[in-house]
mmCIF file of C-alpha atoms in Angstrom:
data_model
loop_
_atom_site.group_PDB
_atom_site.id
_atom_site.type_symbol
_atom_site.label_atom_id
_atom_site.label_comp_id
_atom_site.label_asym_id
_atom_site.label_seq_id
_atom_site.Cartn_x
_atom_site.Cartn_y
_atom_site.Cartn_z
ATOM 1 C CA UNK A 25 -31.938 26.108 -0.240
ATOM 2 C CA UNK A 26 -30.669 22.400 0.131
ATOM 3 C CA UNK A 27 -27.124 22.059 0.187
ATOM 4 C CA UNK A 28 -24.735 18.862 0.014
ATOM 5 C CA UNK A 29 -22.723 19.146 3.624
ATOM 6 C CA UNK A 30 -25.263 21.094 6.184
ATOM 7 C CA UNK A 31 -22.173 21.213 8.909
ATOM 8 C CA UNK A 32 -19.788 23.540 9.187
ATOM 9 C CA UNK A 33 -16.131 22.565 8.611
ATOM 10 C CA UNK A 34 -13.489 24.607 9.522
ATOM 11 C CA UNK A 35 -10.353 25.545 7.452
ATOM 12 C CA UNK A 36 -8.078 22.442 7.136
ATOM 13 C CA UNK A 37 -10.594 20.459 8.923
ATOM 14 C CA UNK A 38 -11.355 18.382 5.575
ATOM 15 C CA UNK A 39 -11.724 15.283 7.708
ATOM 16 C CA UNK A 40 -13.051 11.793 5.040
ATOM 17 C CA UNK A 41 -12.656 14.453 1.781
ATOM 18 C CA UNK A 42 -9.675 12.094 0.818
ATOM 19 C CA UNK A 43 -10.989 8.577 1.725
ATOM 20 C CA UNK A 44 -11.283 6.763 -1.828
ATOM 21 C CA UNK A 45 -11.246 3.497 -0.171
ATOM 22 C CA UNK A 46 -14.955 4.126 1.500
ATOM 23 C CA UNK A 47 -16.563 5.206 -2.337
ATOM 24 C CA UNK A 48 -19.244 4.405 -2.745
ATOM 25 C CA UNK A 49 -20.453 2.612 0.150
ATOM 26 C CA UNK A 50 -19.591 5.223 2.998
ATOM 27 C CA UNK A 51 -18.198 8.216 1.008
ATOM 28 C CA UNK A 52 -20.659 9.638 -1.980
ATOM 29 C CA UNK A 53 -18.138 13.269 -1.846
ATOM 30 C CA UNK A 54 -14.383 13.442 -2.701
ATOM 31 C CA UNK A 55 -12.503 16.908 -2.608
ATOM 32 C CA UNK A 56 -8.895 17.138 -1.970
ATOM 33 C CA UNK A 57 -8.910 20.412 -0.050
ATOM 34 C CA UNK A 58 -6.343 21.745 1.826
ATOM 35 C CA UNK A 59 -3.180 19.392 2.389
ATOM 36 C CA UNK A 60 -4.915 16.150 0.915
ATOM 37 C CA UNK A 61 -3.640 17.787 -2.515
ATOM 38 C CA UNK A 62 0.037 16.995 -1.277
ATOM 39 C CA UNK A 63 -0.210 13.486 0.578
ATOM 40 C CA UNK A 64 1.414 11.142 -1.252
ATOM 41 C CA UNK A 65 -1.000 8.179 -0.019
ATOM 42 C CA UNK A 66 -4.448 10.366 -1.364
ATOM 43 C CA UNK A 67 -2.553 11.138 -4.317
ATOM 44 C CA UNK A 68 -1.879 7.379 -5.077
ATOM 45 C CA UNK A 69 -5.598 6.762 -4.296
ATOM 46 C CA UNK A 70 -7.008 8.963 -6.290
ATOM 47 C CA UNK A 71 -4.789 7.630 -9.253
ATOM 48 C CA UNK A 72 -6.165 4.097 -8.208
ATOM 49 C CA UNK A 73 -9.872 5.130 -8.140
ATOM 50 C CA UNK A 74 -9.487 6.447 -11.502
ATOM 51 C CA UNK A 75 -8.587 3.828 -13.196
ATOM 52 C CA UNK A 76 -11.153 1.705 -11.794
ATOM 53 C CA UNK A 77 -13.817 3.676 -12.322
ATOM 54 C CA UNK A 78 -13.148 5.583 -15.893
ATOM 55 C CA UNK A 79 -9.950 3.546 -17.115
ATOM 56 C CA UNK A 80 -10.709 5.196 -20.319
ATOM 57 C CA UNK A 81 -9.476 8.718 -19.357
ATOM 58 C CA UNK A 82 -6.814 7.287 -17.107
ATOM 59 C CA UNK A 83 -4.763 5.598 -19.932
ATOM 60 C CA UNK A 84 -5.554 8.637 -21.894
ATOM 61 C CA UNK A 85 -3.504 10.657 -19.672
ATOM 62 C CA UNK A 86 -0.900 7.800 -19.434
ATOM 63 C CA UNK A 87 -0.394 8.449 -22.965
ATOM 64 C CA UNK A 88 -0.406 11.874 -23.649
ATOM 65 C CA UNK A 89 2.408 11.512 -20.696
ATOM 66 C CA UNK A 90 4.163 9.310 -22.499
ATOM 67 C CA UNK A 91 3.962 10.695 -25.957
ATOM 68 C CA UNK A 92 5.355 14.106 -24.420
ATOM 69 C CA UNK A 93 8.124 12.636 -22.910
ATOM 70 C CA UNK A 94 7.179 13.491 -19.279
ATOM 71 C CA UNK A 95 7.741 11.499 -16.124
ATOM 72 C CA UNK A 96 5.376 9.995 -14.258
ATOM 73 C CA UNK A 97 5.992 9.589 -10.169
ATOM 74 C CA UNK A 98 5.265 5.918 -10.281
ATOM 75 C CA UNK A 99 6.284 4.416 -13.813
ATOM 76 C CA UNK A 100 4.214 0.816 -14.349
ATOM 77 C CA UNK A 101 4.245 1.297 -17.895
ATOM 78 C CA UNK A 102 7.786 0.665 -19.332
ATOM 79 C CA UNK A 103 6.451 -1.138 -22.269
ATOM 80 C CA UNK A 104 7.298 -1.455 -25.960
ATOM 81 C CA UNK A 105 3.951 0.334 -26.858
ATOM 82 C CA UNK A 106 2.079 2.853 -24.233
ATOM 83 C CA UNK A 107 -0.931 4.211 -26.412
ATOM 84 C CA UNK A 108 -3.838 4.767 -25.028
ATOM 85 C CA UNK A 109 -5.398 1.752 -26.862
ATOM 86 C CA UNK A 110 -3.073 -0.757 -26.125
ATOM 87 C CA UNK A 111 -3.159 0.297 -22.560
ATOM 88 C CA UNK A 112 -6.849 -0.154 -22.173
ATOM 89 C CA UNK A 113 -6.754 -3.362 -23.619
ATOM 90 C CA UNK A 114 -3.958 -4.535 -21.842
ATOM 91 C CA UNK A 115 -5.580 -3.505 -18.691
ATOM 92 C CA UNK A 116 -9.240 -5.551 -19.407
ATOM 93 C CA UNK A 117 -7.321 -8.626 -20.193
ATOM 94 C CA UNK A 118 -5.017 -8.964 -17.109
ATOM 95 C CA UNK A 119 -8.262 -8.212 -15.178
ATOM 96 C CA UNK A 120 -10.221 -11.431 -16.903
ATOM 97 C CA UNK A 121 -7.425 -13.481 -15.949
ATOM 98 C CA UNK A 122 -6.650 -15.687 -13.080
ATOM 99 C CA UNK A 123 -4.385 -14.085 -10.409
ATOM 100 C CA UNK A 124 -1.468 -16.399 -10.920
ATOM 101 C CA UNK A 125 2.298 -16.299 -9.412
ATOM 102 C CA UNK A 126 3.336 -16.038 -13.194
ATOM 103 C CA UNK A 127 7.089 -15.432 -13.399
ATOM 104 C CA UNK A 128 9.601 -14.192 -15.921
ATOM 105 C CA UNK A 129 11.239 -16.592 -17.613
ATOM 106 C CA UNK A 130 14.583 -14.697 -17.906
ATOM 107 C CA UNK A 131 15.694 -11.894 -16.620
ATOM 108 C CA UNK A 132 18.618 -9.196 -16.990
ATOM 109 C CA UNK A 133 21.212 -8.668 -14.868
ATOM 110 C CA UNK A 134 19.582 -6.075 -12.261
ATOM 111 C CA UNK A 135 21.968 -3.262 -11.148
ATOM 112 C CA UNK A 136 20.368 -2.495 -8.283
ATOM 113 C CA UNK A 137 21.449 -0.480 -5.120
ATOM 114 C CA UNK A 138 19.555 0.803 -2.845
ATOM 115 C CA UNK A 139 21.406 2.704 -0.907
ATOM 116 C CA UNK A 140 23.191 4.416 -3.699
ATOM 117 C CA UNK A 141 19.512 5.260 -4.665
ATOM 118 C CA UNK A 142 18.078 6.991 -1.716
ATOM 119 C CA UNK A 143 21.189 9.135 -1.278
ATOM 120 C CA UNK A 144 20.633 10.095 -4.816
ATOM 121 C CA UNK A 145 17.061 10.626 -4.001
ATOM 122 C CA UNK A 146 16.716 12.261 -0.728
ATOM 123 C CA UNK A 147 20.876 13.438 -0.229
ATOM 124 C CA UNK A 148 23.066 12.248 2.795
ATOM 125 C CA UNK A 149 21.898 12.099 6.081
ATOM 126 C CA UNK A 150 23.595 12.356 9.321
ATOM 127 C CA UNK A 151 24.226 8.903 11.248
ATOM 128 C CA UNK A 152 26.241 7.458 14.546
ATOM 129 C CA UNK A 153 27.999 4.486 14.167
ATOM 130 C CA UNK A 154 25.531 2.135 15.406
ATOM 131 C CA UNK A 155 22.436 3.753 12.859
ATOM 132 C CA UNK A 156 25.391 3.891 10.176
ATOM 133 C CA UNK A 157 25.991 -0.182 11.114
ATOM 134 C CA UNK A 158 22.292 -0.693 10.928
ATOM 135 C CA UNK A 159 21.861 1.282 7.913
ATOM 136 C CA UNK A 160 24.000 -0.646 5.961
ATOM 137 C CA UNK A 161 22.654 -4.331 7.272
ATOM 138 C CA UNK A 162 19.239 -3.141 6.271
ATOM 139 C CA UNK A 163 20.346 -2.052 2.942
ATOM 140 C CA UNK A 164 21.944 -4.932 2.266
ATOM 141 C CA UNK A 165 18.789 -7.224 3.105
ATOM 142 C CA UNK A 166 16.941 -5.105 0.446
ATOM 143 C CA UNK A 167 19.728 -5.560 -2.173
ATOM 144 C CA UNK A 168 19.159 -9.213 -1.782
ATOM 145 C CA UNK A 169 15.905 -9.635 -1.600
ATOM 146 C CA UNK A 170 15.188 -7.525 -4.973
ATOM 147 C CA UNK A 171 18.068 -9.140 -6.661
ATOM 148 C CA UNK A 172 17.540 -12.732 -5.557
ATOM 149 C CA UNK A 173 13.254 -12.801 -5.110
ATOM 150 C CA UNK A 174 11.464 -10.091 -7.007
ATOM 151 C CA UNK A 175 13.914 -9.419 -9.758
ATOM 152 C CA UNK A 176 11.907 -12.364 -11.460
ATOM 153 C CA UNK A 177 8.223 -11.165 -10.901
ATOM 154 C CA UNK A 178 6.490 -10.343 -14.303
ATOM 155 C CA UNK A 179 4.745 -7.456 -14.563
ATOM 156 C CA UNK A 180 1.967 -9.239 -15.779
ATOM 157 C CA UNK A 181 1.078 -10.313 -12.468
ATOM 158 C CA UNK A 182 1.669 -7.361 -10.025
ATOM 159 C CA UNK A 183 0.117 -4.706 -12.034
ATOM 160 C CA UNK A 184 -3.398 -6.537 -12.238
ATOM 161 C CA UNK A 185 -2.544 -7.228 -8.346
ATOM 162 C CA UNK A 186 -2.494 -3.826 -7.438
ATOM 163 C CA UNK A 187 -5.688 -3.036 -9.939
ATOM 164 C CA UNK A 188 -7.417 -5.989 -8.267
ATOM 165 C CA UNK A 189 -6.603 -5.064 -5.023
ATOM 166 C CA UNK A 190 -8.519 -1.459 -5.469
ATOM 167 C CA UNK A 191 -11.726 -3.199 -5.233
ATOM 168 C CA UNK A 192 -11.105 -5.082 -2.369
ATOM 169 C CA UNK A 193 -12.003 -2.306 -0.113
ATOM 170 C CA UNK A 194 -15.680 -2.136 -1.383
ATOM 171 C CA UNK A 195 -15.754 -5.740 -1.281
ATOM 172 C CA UNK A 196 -15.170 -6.305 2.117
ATOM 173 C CA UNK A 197 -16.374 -3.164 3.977
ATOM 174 C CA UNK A 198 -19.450 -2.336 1.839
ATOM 175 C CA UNK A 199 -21.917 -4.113 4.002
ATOM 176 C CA UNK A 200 -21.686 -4.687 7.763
ATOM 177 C CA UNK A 201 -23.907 -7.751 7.988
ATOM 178 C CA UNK A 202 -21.759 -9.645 5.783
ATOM 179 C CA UNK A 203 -18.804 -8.798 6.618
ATOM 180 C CA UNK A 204 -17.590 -11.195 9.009
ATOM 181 C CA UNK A 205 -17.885 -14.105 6.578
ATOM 182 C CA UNK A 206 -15.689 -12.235 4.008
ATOM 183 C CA UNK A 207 -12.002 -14.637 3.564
ATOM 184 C CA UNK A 208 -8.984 -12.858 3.684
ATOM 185 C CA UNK A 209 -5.361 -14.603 3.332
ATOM 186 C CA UNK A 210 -1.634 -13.461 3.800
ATOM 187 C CA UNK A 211 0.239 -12.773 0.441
ATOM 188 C CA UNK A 212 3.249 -15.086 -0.144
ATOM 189 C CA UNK A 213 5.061 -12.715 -1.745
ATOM 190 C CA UNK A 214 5.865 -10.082 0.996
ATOM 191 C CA UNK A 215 9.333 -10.518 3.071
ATOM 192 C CA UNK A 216 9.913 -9.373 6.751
ATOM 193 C CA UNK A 217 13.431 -7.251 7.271
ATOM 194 C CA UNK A 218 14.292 -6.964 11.117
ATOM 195 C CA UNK A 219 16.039 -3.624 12.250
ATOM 196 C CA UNK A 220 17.010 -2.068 14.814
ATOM 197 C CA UNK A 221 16.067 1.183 14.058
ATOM 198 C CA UNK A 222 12.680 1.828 12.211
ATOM 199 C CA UNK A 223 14.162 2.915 8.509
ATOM 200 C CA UNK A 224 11.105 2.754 6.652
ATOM 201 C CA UNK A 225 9.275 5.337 8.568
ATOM 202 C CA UNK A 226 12.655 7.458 8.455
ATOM 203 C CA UNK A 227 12.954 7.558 5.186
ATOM 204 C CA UNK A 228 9.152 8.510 4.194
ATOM 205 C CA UNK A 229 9.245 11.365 6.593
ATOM 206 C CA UNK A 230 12.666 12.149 4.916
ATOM 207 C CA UNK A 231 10.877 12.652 1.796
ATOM 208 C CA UNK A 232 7.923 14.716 2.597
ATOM 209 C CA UNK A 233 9.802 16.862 5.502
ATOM 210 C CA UNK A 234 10.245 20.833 5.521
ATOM 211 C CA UNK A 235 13.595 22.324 4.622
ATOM 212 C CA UNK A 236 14.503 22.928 8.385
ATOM 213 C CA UNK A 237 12.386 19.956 9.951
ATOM 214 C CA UNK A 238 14.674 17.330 12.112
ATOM 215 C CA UNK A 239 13.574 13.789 11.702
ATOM 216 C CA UNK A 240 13.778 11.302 14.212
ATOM 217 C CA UNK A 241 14.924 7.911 13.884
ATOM 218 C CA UNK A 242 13.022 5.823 16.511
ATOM 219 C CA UNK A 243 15.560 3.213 18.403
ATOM 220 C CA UNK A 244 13.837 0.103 19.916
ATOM 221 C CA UNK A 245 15.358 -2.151 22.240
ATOM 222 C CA UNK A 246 13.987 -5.418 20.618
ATOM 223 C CA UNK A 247 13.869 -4.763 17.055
ATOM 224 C CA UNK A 248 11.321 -3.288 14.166
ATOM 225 C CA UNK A 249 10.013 -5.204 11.347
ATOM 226 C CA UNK A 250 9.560 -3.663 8.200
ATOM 227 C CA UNK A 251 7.622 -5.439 5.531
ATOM 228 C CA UNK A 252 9.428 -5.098 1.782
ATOM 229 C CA UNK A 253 6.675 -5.774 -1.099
ATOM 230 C CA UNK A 254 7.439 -6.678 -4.850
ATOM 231 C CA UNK A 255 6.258 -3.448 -7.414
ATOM 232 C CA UNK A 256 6.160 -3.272 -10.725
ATOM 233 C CA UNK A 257 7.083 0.299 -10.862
ATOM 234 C CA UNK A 258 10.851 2.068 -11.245
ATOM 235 C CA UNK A 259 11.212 1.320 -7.741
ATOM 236 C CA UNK A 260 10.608 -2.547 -7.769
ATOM 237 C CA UNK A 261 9.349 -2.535 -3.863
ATOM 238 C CA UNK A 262 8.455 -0.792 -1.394
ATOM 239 C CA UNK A 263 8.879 -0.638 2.301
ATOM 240 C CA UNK A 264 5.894 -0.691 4.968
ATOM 241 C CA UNK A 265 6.836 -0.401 9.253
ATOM 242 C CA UNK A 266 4.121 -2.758 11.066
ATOM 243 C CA UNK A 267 3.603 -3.563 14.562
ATOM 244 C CA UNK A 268 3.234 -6.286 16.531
ATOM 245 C CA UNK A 269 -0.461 -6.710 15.708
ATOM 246 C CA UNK A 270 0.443 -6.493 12.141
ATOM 247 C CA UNK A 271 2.480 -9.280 12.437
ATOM 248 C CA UNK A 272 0.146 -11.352 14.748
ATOM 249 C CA UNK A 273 -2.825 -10.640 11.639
ATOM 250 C CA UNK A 274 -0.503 -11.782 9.400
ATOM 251 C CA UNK A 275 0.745 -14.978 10.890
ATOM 252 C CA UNK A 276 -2.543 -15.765 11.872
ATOM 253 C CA UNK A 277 -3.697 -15.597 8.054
ATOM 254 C CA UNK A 278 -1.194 -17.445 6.752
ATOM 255 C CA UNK A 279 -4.097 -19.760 5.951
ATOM 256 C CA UNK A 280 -7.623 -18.757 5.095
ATOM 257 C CA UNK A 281 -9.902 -16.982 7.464
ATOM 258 C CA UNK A 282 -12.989 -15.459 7.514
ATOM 259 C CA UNK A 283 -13.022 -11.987 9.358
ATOM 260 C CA UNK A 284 -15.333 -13.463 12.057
ATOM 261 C CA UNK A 285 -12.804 -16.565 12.412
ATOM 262 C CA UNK A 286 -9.450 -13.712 12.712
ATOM 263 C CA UNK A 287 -11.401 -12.004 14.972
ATOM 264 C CA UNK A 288 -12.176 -14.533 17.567
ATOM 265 C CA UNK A 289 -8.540 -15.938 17.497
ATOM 266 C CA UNK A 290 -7.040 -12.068 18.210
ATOM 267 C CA UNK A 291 -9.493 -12.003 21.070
ATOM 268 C CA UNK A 292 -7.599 -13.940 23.028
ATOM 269 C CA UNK A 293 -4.744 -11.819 22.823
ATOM 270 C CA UNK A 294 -7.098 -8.693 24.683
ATOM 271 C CA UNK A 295 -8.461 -8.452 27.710
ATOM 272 C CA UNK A 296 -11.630 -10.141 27.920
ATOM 273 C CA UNK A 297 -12.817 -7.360 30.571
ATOM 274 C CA UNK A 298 -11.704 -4.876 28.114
ATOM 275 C CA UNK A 299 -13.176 -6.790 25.430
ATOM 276 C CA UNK A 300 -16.890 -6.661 26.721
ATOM 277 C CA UNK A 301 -16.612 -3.045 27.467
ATOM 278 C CA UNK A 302 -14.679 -1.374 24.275
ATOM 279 C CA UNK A 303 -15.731 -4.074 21.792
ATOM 280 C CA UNK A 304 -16.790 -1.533 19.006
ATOM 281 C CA UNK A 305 -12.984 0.122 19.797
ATOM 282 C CA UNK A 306 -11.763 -3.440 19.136
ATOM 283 C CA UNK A 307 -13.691 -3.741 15.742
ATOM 284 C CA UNK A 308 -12.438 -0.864 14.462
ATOM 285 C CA UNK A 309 -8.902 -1.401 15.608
ATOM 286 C CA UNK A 310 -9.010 -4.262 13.515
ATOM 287 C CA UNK A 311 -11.078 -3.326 10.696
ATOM 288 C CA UNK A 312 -8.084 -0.479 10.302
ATOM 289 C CA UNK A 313 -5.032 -3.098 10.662
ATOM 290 C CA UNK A 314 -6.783 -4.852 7.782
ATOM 291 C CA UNK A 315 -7.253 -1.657 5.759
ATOM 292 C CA UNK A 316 -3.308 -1.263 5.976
ATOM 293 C CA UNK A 317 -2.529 -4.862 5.105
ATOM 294 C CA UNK A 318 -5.072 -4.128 1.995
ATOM 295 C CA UNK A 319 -3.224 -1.222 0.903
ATOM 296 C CA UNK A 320 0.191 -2.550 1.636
ATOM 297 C CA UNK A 321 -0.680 -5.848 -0.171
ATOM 298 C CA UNK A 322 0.807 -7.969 2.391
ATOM 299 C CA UNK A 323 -3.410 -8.474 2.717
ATOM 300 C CA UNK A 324 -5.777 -10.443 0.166
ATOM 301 C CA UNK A 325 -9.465 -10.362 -0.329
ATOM 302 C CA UNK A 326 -10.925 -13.926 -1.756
ATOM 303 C CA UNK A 327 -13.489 -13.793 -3.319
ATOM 304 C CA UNK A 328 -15.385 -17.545 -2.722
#
């Protein structure tokens, strides 16, 4: 008897069963066992890999959604007609075309406020008077930013930038050899919020917490940086927490680079002793920081 997986895994021990982004090159078996079934991020991926691979079925679901009157988590399609042909069709030809900064001409008035949002979303939550200060400075940086930079993006460019983006991960990670010469770029259309508490990470954990669980809202002495990201979806952003080294890639790729040319300039923020002796460990590190900036799309693949 042959059989598919020859070790044995143990209950809830479903490590790679939810890792979209390494089909087909590295990952030839998907299964969302266990708690992959209600993560948020696999969910999204699984959506993702769908469309690429059978958009057919995908937009077929979109419309029997739609035709029922049901909500969908993420919304992209708040168009005049949502049929499953139209759909399709709308989907091919964005993909044929040019990735271009195309914006809307006009736009409504945008009532938008996010605070007044998440409370309706997740309820109140308790604050001191510096987090409650904080709070409402960071708030009003998103309020801004929506209203005055990505009330005007047209959904004609960041839905084919998130079905684009997809592929990426095959693209780049498919074959080791090559890899290095692969070019990768910073978006333009990202925008960096400074805090002094790290909201963004707050308020996922606020969302997916048990009833009784106690979050807690991590303090720094400097300041966090939280990276806010145009959507096309009900939400119109959303909010990613990155690091230093984040922000390092990031600045660094402000300009084209090949992987091999990021790589040597972060090197001389290591250790070089520590360098020679964990350089696989470094590699990886890396590898994973671009992985995040892929999904975040505050990271581009281009293709030469």
């Amino acid at each position: 008897m042959r059989v598919l997986i020859s070790k044995i895994i143990g209950d809830n021990q479903y490590r790679g069963f939810g890792d979209f982004e390494r089909v087909p090159y590295n990952n030839d078996y998907i299964h969302l066992l266990g708690s992959y079934k209600r993560n948020d991020f696999v969910c999204k991926q699984m959506a993702n890999r769908l469309r690429q691979d059978y958009p057919e079925y995908y937009y077929r679901i979109i419309d029997l959604f739609k035709r029922n009157k049901l909500s969908l988590y993420k919304d992209y399609y708040k168009l005049g007609t949502t049929t499953e042909n139209y759909l399709l069709h709308r989907y091919r030809k964005l993909l044929d075309n040019d990735l271009k900064n195309k914006k809307e001409s006009s736009a409504k008035s945008l009532n938008f406020d996010f605070k007044r949002n998440l409370i309706k979303e997740l309820g109140g939550f308790k604050l001191n008077k510096g987090q409650f200060i904080d709070f409402e400075i960071f708030s009003s940086k998103i309020d801004a930013i929506v209203k005055k930079d990505f009330m005007l993006f047209s959904k004609d460019y960041l839905y084919p930038r998130d079905c684009k983006a997809n592929s990426y991960f095959q693209s780049l990670f498919e074959n080791n050899i090559e890899i290095y010469s692969k070019v990768l770029m910073s978006d333009k259309d990202y925008r960096i919020i400074e805090s002094k508490y790290n909201w963004s990470s707050f308020i996922e954990k606020q969302k997916v917490k048990d009833e009784n669980e106690i979050v807690i809202l991590e303090e720094s002495e400097t300041s966090f940086s939280t990276l806010i990201i145009p959507e096309c979806d009900q939400d119109r952003f959303s909010l990613v927490y990155v690091d230093s080294l984040d922000m390092l890639i990031l600045d660094i790729l402000k300009r084209k680079k090949t992987i091999g040319e990021l790589m040597e300039e972060l090197k001389n923020y290591f250790d070089t002793k520590e360098l020679k002796n964990n350089f696989k460990e470094f590699e990886e590190l890396i590898f994973g920081r671009i992985r995040l900036g892929l999904y975040a799309k505050s990271i581009k693949y281009i293709k030469l």
